[in-house]
Short mmCIF file of C-alpha atoms in Angstrom, two decimals:
data_model
loop_
_atom_site.label_atom_id
_atom_site.label_comp_id
_atom_site.label_asym_id
_atom_site.label_seq_id
_atom_site.Cartn_x
_atom_site.Cartn_y
_atom_site.Cartn_z
CA PRO A 1024 126.87 -107.07 -41.46
CA LYS A 1025 125.86 -104.18 -42.29
CA THR A 1026 122.29 -104.54 -44.52
CA ASP A 1027 121.54 -101.55 -45.49
CA ILE A 1028 123.06 -99.50 -48.00
CA VAL A 1029 123.23 -96.63 -50.70
CA PHE A 1030 125.91 -96.95 -53.49
CA LEU A 1031 126.08 -94.15 -56.03
CA LYS A 1032 126.49 -95.76 -59.20
CA VAL A 1033 128.91 -93.50 -60.84
CA HIS A 1034 128.87 -94.01 -64.63
CA LYS A 1035 132.03 -96.48 -66.40
CA SER A 1036 134.10 -96.81 -62.94
CA ALA A 1037 132.92 -100.66 -62.86
CA SER A 1038 130.17 -100.13 -60.93
CA SER A 1039 127.94 -102.87 -62.90
CA THR A 1040 131.05 -105.38 -60.93
CA VAL A 1041 130.28 -103.50 -57.52
CA MET A 1042 126.38 -103.77 -58.24
CA ASN A 1043 126.31 -107.51 -59.22
CA ILE A 1044 128.36 -108.11 -55.51
CA LEU A 1045 125.27 -106.01 -54.13
CA PHE A 1046 122.64 -107.96 -56.03
CA ARG A 1047 124.34 -111.25 -54.56
CA PHE A 1048 124.42 -109.70 -51.22
CA GLY A 1049 120.78 -108.51 -50.97
CA GLU A 1050 119.67 -112.09 -52.95
CA THR A 1051 121.26 -114.12 -50.12
CA HIS A 1052 120.28 -112.51 -47.49
CA ASN A 1053 116.30 -111.53 -48.95
CA LEU A 1054 116.67 -107.89 -48.36
CA THR A 1055 114.45 -105.86 -50.58
CA PHE A 1056 115.99 -103.38 -53.15
CA ALA A 1057 114.66 -100.00 -54.23
CA PHE A 1058 113.68 -100.45 -58.09
CA PRO A 1059 112.96 -98.08 -60.25
CA ARG A 1060 109.35 -97.34 -61.13
CA GLY A 1061 107.81 -100.21 -63.18
CA GLY A 1062 110.70 -102.05 -63.28
CA GLY A 1063 113.27 -100.31 -64.73
CA PHE A 1064 117.20 -100.30 -64.90
CA GLN A 1065 117.56 -95.95 -64.00
CA LEU A 1066 115.73 -93.90 -61.66
CA TYR A 1067 114.49 -91.54 -64.04
CA TYR A 1068 118.35 -90.50 -64.56
CA PRO A 1069 119.43 -87.69 -65.63
CA TYR A 1070 117.04 -86.19 -63.62
CA HIS A 1071 117.72 -85.56 -59.75
CA PHE A 1072 116.63 -88.48 -57.83
CA LEU A 1073 112.85 -87.95 -56.55
CA ALA A 1074 112.02 -90.61 -53.95
CA ARG A 1075 108.44 -91.36 -55.94
CA PHE A 1076 110.46 -93.03 -58.56
CA VAL A 1077 111.38 -95.82 -56.50
CA HIS A 1078 108.65 -98.51 -57.10
CA GLY A 1079 106.55 -98.93 -53.49
CA PHE A 1080 107.22 -95.95 -52.72
CA SER A 1081 104.50 -94.16 -50.73
CA PRO A 1082 104.32 -90.66 -49.16
CA ARG A 1083 101.63 -91.48 -47.21
CA SER A 1084 102.93 -94.87 -45.61
CA PRO A 1085 106.88 -94.16 -46.46
CA ARG A 1086 108.33 -98.22 -47.41
CA ARG A 1087 111.94 -98.17 -46.21
CA PHE A 1088 114.29 -100.53 -48.76
CA ASN A 1089 117.61 -101.82 -48.00
CA ILE A 1090 119.75 -101.25 -51.04
CA LEU A 1091 119.82 -98.45 -53.25
CA CYS A 1092 122.29 -99.14 -56.31
CA HIS A 1093 120.57 -98.29 -59.37
CA HIS A 1094 121.52 -95.37 -61.82
CA MET A 1095 120.76 -92.17 -60.31
CA ARG A 1096 121.61 -88.44 -60.30
CA PHE A 1097 121.99 -87.92 -56.37
CA LEU A 1098 120.14 -85.98 -54.17
CA GLN A 1099 120.61 -87.04 -50.61
CA PRO A 1100 117.61 -85.68 -48.65
CA GLU A 1101 115.61 -87.72 -51.43
CA VAL A 1102 117.63 -90.71 -50.94
CA GLN A 1103 116.51 -90.52 -47.11
CA LYS A 1104 113.06 -90.78 -47.38
CA VAL A 1105 113.70 -94.30 -49.03
CA VAL A 1106 116.34 -96.14 -46.76
CA PRO A 1107 116.60 -96.25 -43.17
CA SER A 1108 118.67 -93.60 -41.39
CA SER A 1109 121.12 -96.34 -41.09
CA ALA A 1110 122.26 -96.61 -44.22
CA VAL A 1111 126.35 -96.64 -45.23
CA TYR A 1112 126.48 -94.94 -48.76
CA PHE A 1113 129.65 -95.49 -50.85
CA THR A 1114 130.67 -94.96 -54.09
CA ILE A 1115 133.52 -95.82 -56.61
CA LEU A 1116 135.32 -93.66 -58.96
CA ARG A 1117 137.72 -93.93 -61.85
CA ASN A 1118 140.40 -91.76 -63.37
CA PRO A 1119 138.60 -88.87 -65.07
CA VAL A 1120 140.98 -89.69 -68.70
CA GLN A 1121 140.23 -93.66 -68.99
CA LEU A 1122 135.90 -92.79 -68.09
CA MET A 1123 136.05 -90.36 -70.75
CA GLU A 1124 137.51 -92.36 -73.11
CA SER A 1125 135.27 -95.26 -71.97
CA SER A 1126 132.57 -92.81 -72.46
CA PHE A 1127 133.43 -91.50 -75.68
CA VAL A 1128 133.09 -94.57 -76.81
CA TYR A 1129 129.99 -95.99 -74.82
CA TYR A 1130 127.82 -92.75 -75.93
CA LYS A 1131 129.08 -91.90 -79.34
CA ALA A 1132 125.61 -91.17 -80.60
CA ALA A 1133 125.50 -88.26 -77.43
CA SER A 1134 125.19 -84.58 -79.37
CA ALA A 1135 128.14 -83.70 -78.35
CA PHE A 1136 130.46 -87.14 -79.62
CA SER A 1137 128.24 -87.61 -82.52
CA ARG A 1138 130.16 -85.46 -84.99
CA VAL A 1139 133.56 -86.09 -84.46
CA ARG A 1140 135.52 -89.15 -85.45
CA SER A 1141 137.60 -89.13 -82.37
CA LEU A 1142 138.01 -88.26 -78.65
CA GLU A 1143 140.87 -86.17 -79.56
CA GLU A 1144 139.16 -84.27 -82.09
CA PHE A 1145 136.66 -83.36 -79.83
CA LEU A 1146 139.12 -82.49 -76.99
CA SER A 1147 140.83 -80.11 -79.58
CA GLN A 1148 137.65 -77.89 -79.68
CA PRO A 1149 135.13 -79.06 -77.33
CA TYR A 1150 133.04 -76.09 -77.35
CA ARG A 1151 132.68 -76.25 -80.83
CA TYR A 1152 130.58 -79.64 -80.43
CA TYR A 1153 129.42 -79.65 -76.54
CA ASP A 1154 126.50 -77.62 -75.54
CA PRO A 1155 125.21 -76.85 -72.46
CA ALA A 1156 121.98 -76.66 -73.16
CA SER A 1157 122.02 -80.23 -74.04
CA GLY A 1158 120.50 -82.67 -71.95
CA ASP A 1159 122.68 -85.23 -72.76
CA ARG A 1160 125.86 -82.69 -71.98
CA HIS A 1161 126.52 -84.76 -69.09
CA TYR A 1162 128.30 -87.58 -71.10
CA ALA A 1163 131.09 -85.23 -72.66
CA ARG A 1164 131.73 -83.07 -69.70
CA ASN A 1165 132.47 -83.56 -65.74
CA LEU A 1166 129.80 -86.88 -65.62
CA ILE A 1167 130.99 -87.78 -62.46
CA THR A 1168 130.49 -84.09 -60.87
CA PHE A 1169 126.71 -84.81 -62.81
CA ASP A 1170 126.54 -88.09 -60.81
CA PHE A 1171 126.95 -86.84 -57.68
CA GLY A 1172 124.18 -83.85 -58.38
CA PHE A 1173 126.26 -80.83 -59.20
CA ASN A 1174 126.92 -78.47 -62.31
CA PRO A 1175 128.82 -80.14 -64.38
CA ASP A 1176 129.84 -76.54 -66.31
CA GLY A 1177 130.01 -74.89 -62.85
CA ASP A 1178 132.95 -72.93 -61.80
CA ALA A 1179 135.97 -74.65 -60.72
CA SER A 1180 137.43 -72.18 -58.48
CA PRO A 1181 139.41 -73.22 -55.16
CA GLU A 1182 136.46 -72.41 -53.02
CA ARG A 1183 134.22 -73.82 -55.23
CA VAL A 1184 136.06 -77.42 -55.44
CA GLN A 1185 136.79 -77.29 -51.76
CA LEU A 1186 132.47 -76.90 -50.90
CA MET A 1187 131.72 -79.54 -53.94
CA LEU A 1188 134.40 -82.09 -51.88
CA LYS A 1189 132.75 -81.30 -48.27
CA ALA A 1190 129.24 -81.88 -49.64
CA ILE A 1191 130.40 -85.29 -51.11
CA GLU A 1192 132.59 -86.13 -47.59
CA ALA A 1193 129.18 -85.34 -45.28
CA SER A 1194 126.94 -87.38 -47.67
CA PHE A 1195 129.61 -90.59 -48.37
CA ASP A 1196 130.68 -92.72 -45.65
CA PHE A 1197 133.46 -93.94 -47.77
CA VAL A 1198 134.56 -93.69 -51.77
CA LEU A 1199 136.19 -96.58 -53.52
CA ILE A 1200 138.66 -96.43 -56.91
CA SER A 1201 138.36 -98.44 -59.62
CA GLU A 1202 142.16 -98.68 -60.50
CA TYR A 1203 142.74 -100.24 -57.20
CA PHE A 1204 139.33 -102.65 -57.62
CA ASP A 1205 140.60 -105.61 -54.96
CA GLU A 1206 142.18 -103.04 -52.38
CA SER A 1207 138.73 -101.58 -52.85
CA MET A 1208 136.32 -104.96 -52.27
CA VAL A 1209 138.64 -105.76 -49.15
CA LEU A 1210 137.81 -102.07 -47.77
CA LEU A 1211 134.26 -102.64 -48.76
CA LYS A 1212 134.11 -106.33 -47.06
CA GLU A 1213 135.86 -104.37 -43.55
CA LEU A 1214 133.92 -101.56 -43.31
CA LEU A 1215 130.52 -103.59 -43.81
CA CYS A 1216 131.65 -106.49 -41.80
CA TRP A 1217 130.85 -108.98 -44.64
CA ASP A 1218 132.94 -112.06 -45.65
CA LEU A 1219 135.10 -112.68 -48.39
CA ASP A 1220 132.60 -114.94 -50.85
CA SER A 1221 130.41 -111.72 -49.98
CA VAL A 1222 133.14 -109.24 -52.13
CA VAL A 1223 134.31 -111.84 -54.95
CA SER A 1224 133.23 -110.63 -58.28
CA PHE A 1225 133.93 -111.32 -62.09
CA PRO A 1226 134.47 -107.86 -64.43
CA LEU A 1227 130.84 -107.48 -65.93
CA ASN A 1228 130.38 -104.66 -68.55
CA SER A 1229 134.26 -104.35 -69.66
CA ARG A 1230 134.62 -104.03 -72.92
CA ASP A 1231 136.99 -105.53 -75.27
CA SER A 1232 140.45 -104.10 -75.77
CA SER A 1233 140.04 -103.91 -79.54
CA THR A 1234 137.66 -100.95 -78.61
CA ARG A 1235 140.16 -99.23 -76.12
CA SER A 1236 142.56 -96.20 -77.29
CA THR A 1237 145.60 -94.46 -75.55
CA LEU A 1238 145.52 -90.65 -75.90
CA PRO A 1239 148.24 -88.49 -76.45
CA ASP A 1240 149.86 -86.36 -73.96
CA TRP A 1241 148.64 -83.25 -74.99
CA ALA A 1242 144.62 -84.50 -75.32
CA VAL A 1243 145.23 -85.99 -71.59
CA GLU A 1244 145.83 -82.45 -70.35
CA LYS A 1245 143.51 -81.02 -72.37
CA LEU A 1246 140.92 -83.19 -71.10
CA LYS A 1247 142.21 -82.51 -67.52
CA ALA A 1248 141.25 -79.21 -67.86
CA TRP A 1249 138.02 -80.07 -69.97
CA ASN A 1250 136.81 -82.01 -66.83
CA ARG A 1251 138.75 -80.22 -63.78
CA LEU A 1252 135.76 -80.83 -61.22
CA ASP A 1253 136.17 -84.71 -61.56
CA TRP A 1254 139.82 -84.39 -61.60
CA GLU A 1255 139.42 -82.83 -58.14
CA ILE A 1256 137.35 -85.18 -56.88
CA TYR A 1257 139.19 -88.23 -58.12
CA THR A 1258 142.55 -87.03 -56.84
CA HIS A 1259 140.98 -85.89 -53.51
CA PHE A 1260 139.39 -89.53 -52.97
CA ASN A 1261 142.48 -91.22 -54.41
CA ARG A 1262 144.37 -89.54 -51.50
CA THR A 1263 141.94 -90.30 -48.80
CA PHE A 1264 141.52 -93.60 -50.19
CA TRP A 1265 144.59 -95.13 -48.94
CA GLU A 1266 144.54 -92.52 -45.72
CA ARG A 1267 141.56 -95.16 -44.89
CA ILE A 1268 142.85 -98.17 -45.66
CA ASP A 1269 146.36 -97.25 -43.34
CA ARG A 1270 143.69 -96.46 -41.02
CA ALA A 1271 141.32 -99.30 -41.26
CA VAL A 1272 143.37 -102.10 -42.20
CA GLY A 1273 146.78 -101.02 -42.59
CA ARG A 1274 149.39 -101.54 -45.97
CA GLU A 1275 150.73 -105.14 -44.63
CA ARG A 1276 147.33 -106.88 -43.52
CA MET A 1277 145.73 -105.43 -47.06
CA ARG A 1278 148.47 -107.16 -49.47
CA ARG A 1279 147.33 -110.58 -47.60
CA GLU A 1280 143.76 -109.49 -48.04
CA VAL A 1281 144.15 -109.12 -51.77
CA ARG A 1282 146.13 -111.98 -52.72
CA ALA A 1283 143.46 -114.02 -50.36
CA LEU A 1284 140.69 -112.04 -52.52
CA ARG A 1285 142.75 -112.85 -55.99
CA ALA A 1286 143.34 -116.75 -54.82
CA ARG A 1287 139.52 -117.20 -54.25
CA GLN A 1288 138.56 -115.52 -57.43
CA ALA A 1289 141.01 -117.85 -59.61
CA GLU A 1290 139.36 -120.77 -57.75
CA LEU A 1291 135.69 -119.45 -58.83
CA ALA A 1292 136.95 -118.92 -62.04
CA ARG A 1293 138.73 -122.48 -62.40
CA THR A 1294 135.18 -123.94 -61.38
CA CYS A 1295 132.69 -122.01 -62.91
CA LEU A 1296 134.23 -120.67 -66.24
CA GLN A 1297 134.99 -122.50 -69.54
CA GLY A 1298 138.32 -121.45 -70.53
CA THR A 1299 140.45 -118.72 -69.21
CA GLY A 1300 137.61 -115.88 -68.95
CA SER A 1301 135.49 -113.39 -70.74
CA VAL A 1302 134.69 -113.89 -74.05
CA GLY A 1303 133.43 -111.73 -76.69
CA PRO A 1304 129.67 -111.18 -77.32
CA LYS A 1305 129.04 -113.40 -80.80
CA ASP A 1306 130.80 -116.12 -78.55
CA ILE A 1307 128.30 -116.33 -75.27
CA LYS A 1308 126.54 -119.35 -75.44
CA ASP A 1309 123.68 -119.01 -73.15
CA SER A 1310 121.55 -115.95 -74.43
CA SER A 1311 120.41 -115.16 -70.73
CA LEU A 1312 123.73 -114.38 -70.04
CA ARG A 1313 124.56 -112.17 -72.75
CA PRO A 1314 125.12 -108.36 -71.86
CA LEU A 1315 123.65 -105.60 -73.80
CA GLN A 1316 125.74 -103.93 -76.54
CA TYR A 1317 126.06 -100.51 -76.75
CA GLY A 1318 127.16 -97.52 -78.48
CA GLY A 1319 130.70 -98.74 -80.39
CA ALA A 1320 131.68 -100.59 -77.43
CA ARG A 1321 131.98 -104.86 -77.49
CA ILE A 1322 130.85 -105.98 -73.70
CA LEU A 1323 132.74 -109.12 -73.01
CA GLY A 1324 130.46 -111.64 -71.07
CA TYR A 1325 131.20 -115.13 -69.91
CA ASN A 1326 130.22 -118.86 -70.51
CA LEU A 1327 129.41 -121.35 -68.03
CA LYS A 1328 131.05 -124.94 -67.40
CA GLN A 1329 128.39 -127.57 -68.42
CA GLY A 1330 127.38 -130.23 -65.72
CA LEU A 1331 128.17 -128.77 -62.33
CA ASP A 1332 125.38 -129.48 -59.54
CA PRO A 1333 122.60 -127.57 -59.10
CA GLU A 1334 124.07 -124.93 -56.03
CA LEU A 1335 127.73 -124.66 -57.56
CA GLU A 1336 125.75 -124.04 -61.09
CA ARG A 1337 123.54 -121.25 -59.02
CA THR A 1338 126.37 -119.35 -57.40
CA CYS A 1339 128.52 -119.40 -60.26
CA ARG A 1340 125.45 -118.28 -62.40
CA ARG A 1341 125.22 -115.17 -60.75
CA LEU A 1342 128.60 -113.81 -60.52
CA VAL A 1343 128.15 -114.24 -64.32
CA THR A 1344 124.83 -112.27 -64.71
CA PRO A 1345 124.90 -109.33 -66.77
CA GLU A 1346 123.31 -106.25 -64.49
CA LEU A 1347 119.65 -105.48 -66.55
CA GLN A 1348 119.05 -109.68 -66.26
CA TYR A 1349 119.89 -109.90 -62.51
CA SER A 1350 118.06 -106.49 -62.33
CA SER A 1351 115.02 -108.12 -64.03
CA LEU A 1352 115.02 -111.29 -62.03
CA LEU A 1353 115.10 -109.43 -58.18
CA TYR A 1354 112.40 -107.27 -59.11
CA LYS A 1355 110.22 -109.88 -60.64
CA LYS A 1356 111.15 -111.85 -57.22
CA GLN A 1357 110.25 -108.74 -54.76
CA PHE A 1358 107.38 -107.68 -57.31
CA PRO A 1359 105.93 -111.22 -58.51
CA PRO A 1360 103.03 -110.42 -60.94
CA PRO A 1361 99.25 -111.07 -60.17
CA ALA A 1362 98.76 -114.74 -61.07
CA PRO A 1363 96.90 -115.19 -64.07
#
C-alpha cells in the first residue's frame, strides 16, 4: 500500500469524507501528518502554501511527512519540501453549479454574498457585489481554480485553459469526482493498493437538505459563465475520470467493486449507528461527535450504538468523528504536549 500522499482538499467537494479516510489510514499505519503550525485546521489558507506553515518543518533539517491533506492553496515546489518524492498526488472535484450553491450557504458572510438574499440575486449582476480586490473573493468565483493555486479572475481563453489543465495534469496523479463518490473510492483503492475497509466511509460535513435549493436554468447558465475556469477544469477531469476507470479497472469490475463497497458500508451502518443514518446537529447526543456548524448550513452528524465492544466502538467512532475533532486528536498524538 502507498503511504506517502498529498491530497488537495478542494472546498465543498466531499473532501472532508476523503480526509476522514486518510486520517483513519494514517492512524492505523502510524504515519505522520503535515499539520498546520500550532495545530490549526488550515495551512494558512487562502495564502499559497509554504513549507514553513507545517508544524515541525525546518529548512535546516527538512523533515518529510507521509500525508499532507489539510486545506491549502496549492503550490507544488513548496509542497515537495515537506513530503517524500514518492508521494502520490490526488484531489476530488464537484460540479461547480452544486459547489457554488453550497458555497453560498456555507460562506454567506463572505463580502460578495453578504448583501444579497439569494444566489440568483448575486448571479443576476455579480459585479455589483463582487470585488476582485477583497481577501475572501475566491468563495464567490472559481473556487476550484483558486484552490489549485491559479487566479480566479484570470482570462478564460482556450489557450490559458489548456495551460491550466496541463499544469494540473503534470502535478496530480489522478483527480476524483464527488458525483461518483463510490467509483472514486474504488479507483483510489486501486491506485493506492489499499484494501476495501480503508476506503469505506460515511458522508461527513454534509448538510441538511432543508438548506439546499435548486437553481433555475437561467441561473445555472449564468453560474457556468461566471465560474468558467472551474467549469472547464471540472468537465475535463470528469471525462478523464471515466477514461482512467476504463484503463485501471474496467466498467464491469467497477460495478462489482461498487456493489461490494456499498454492501460493506451498509453492514457498518447497521453495526455502528443508531437509526438509519445521519441526524441534525441538535439530535447528536455525544458532543464530541458534533460537527462545527458554519454559515447558514445545518451540518449533519451521527449517533453511535451503545454497548459496542471496545475494539468495534473505536472503529465505529473513527468513521463518524468530524474533521476538526479527529485532526486535533491526531495532532496531540503526533506532538504530545510536554508533561507538566
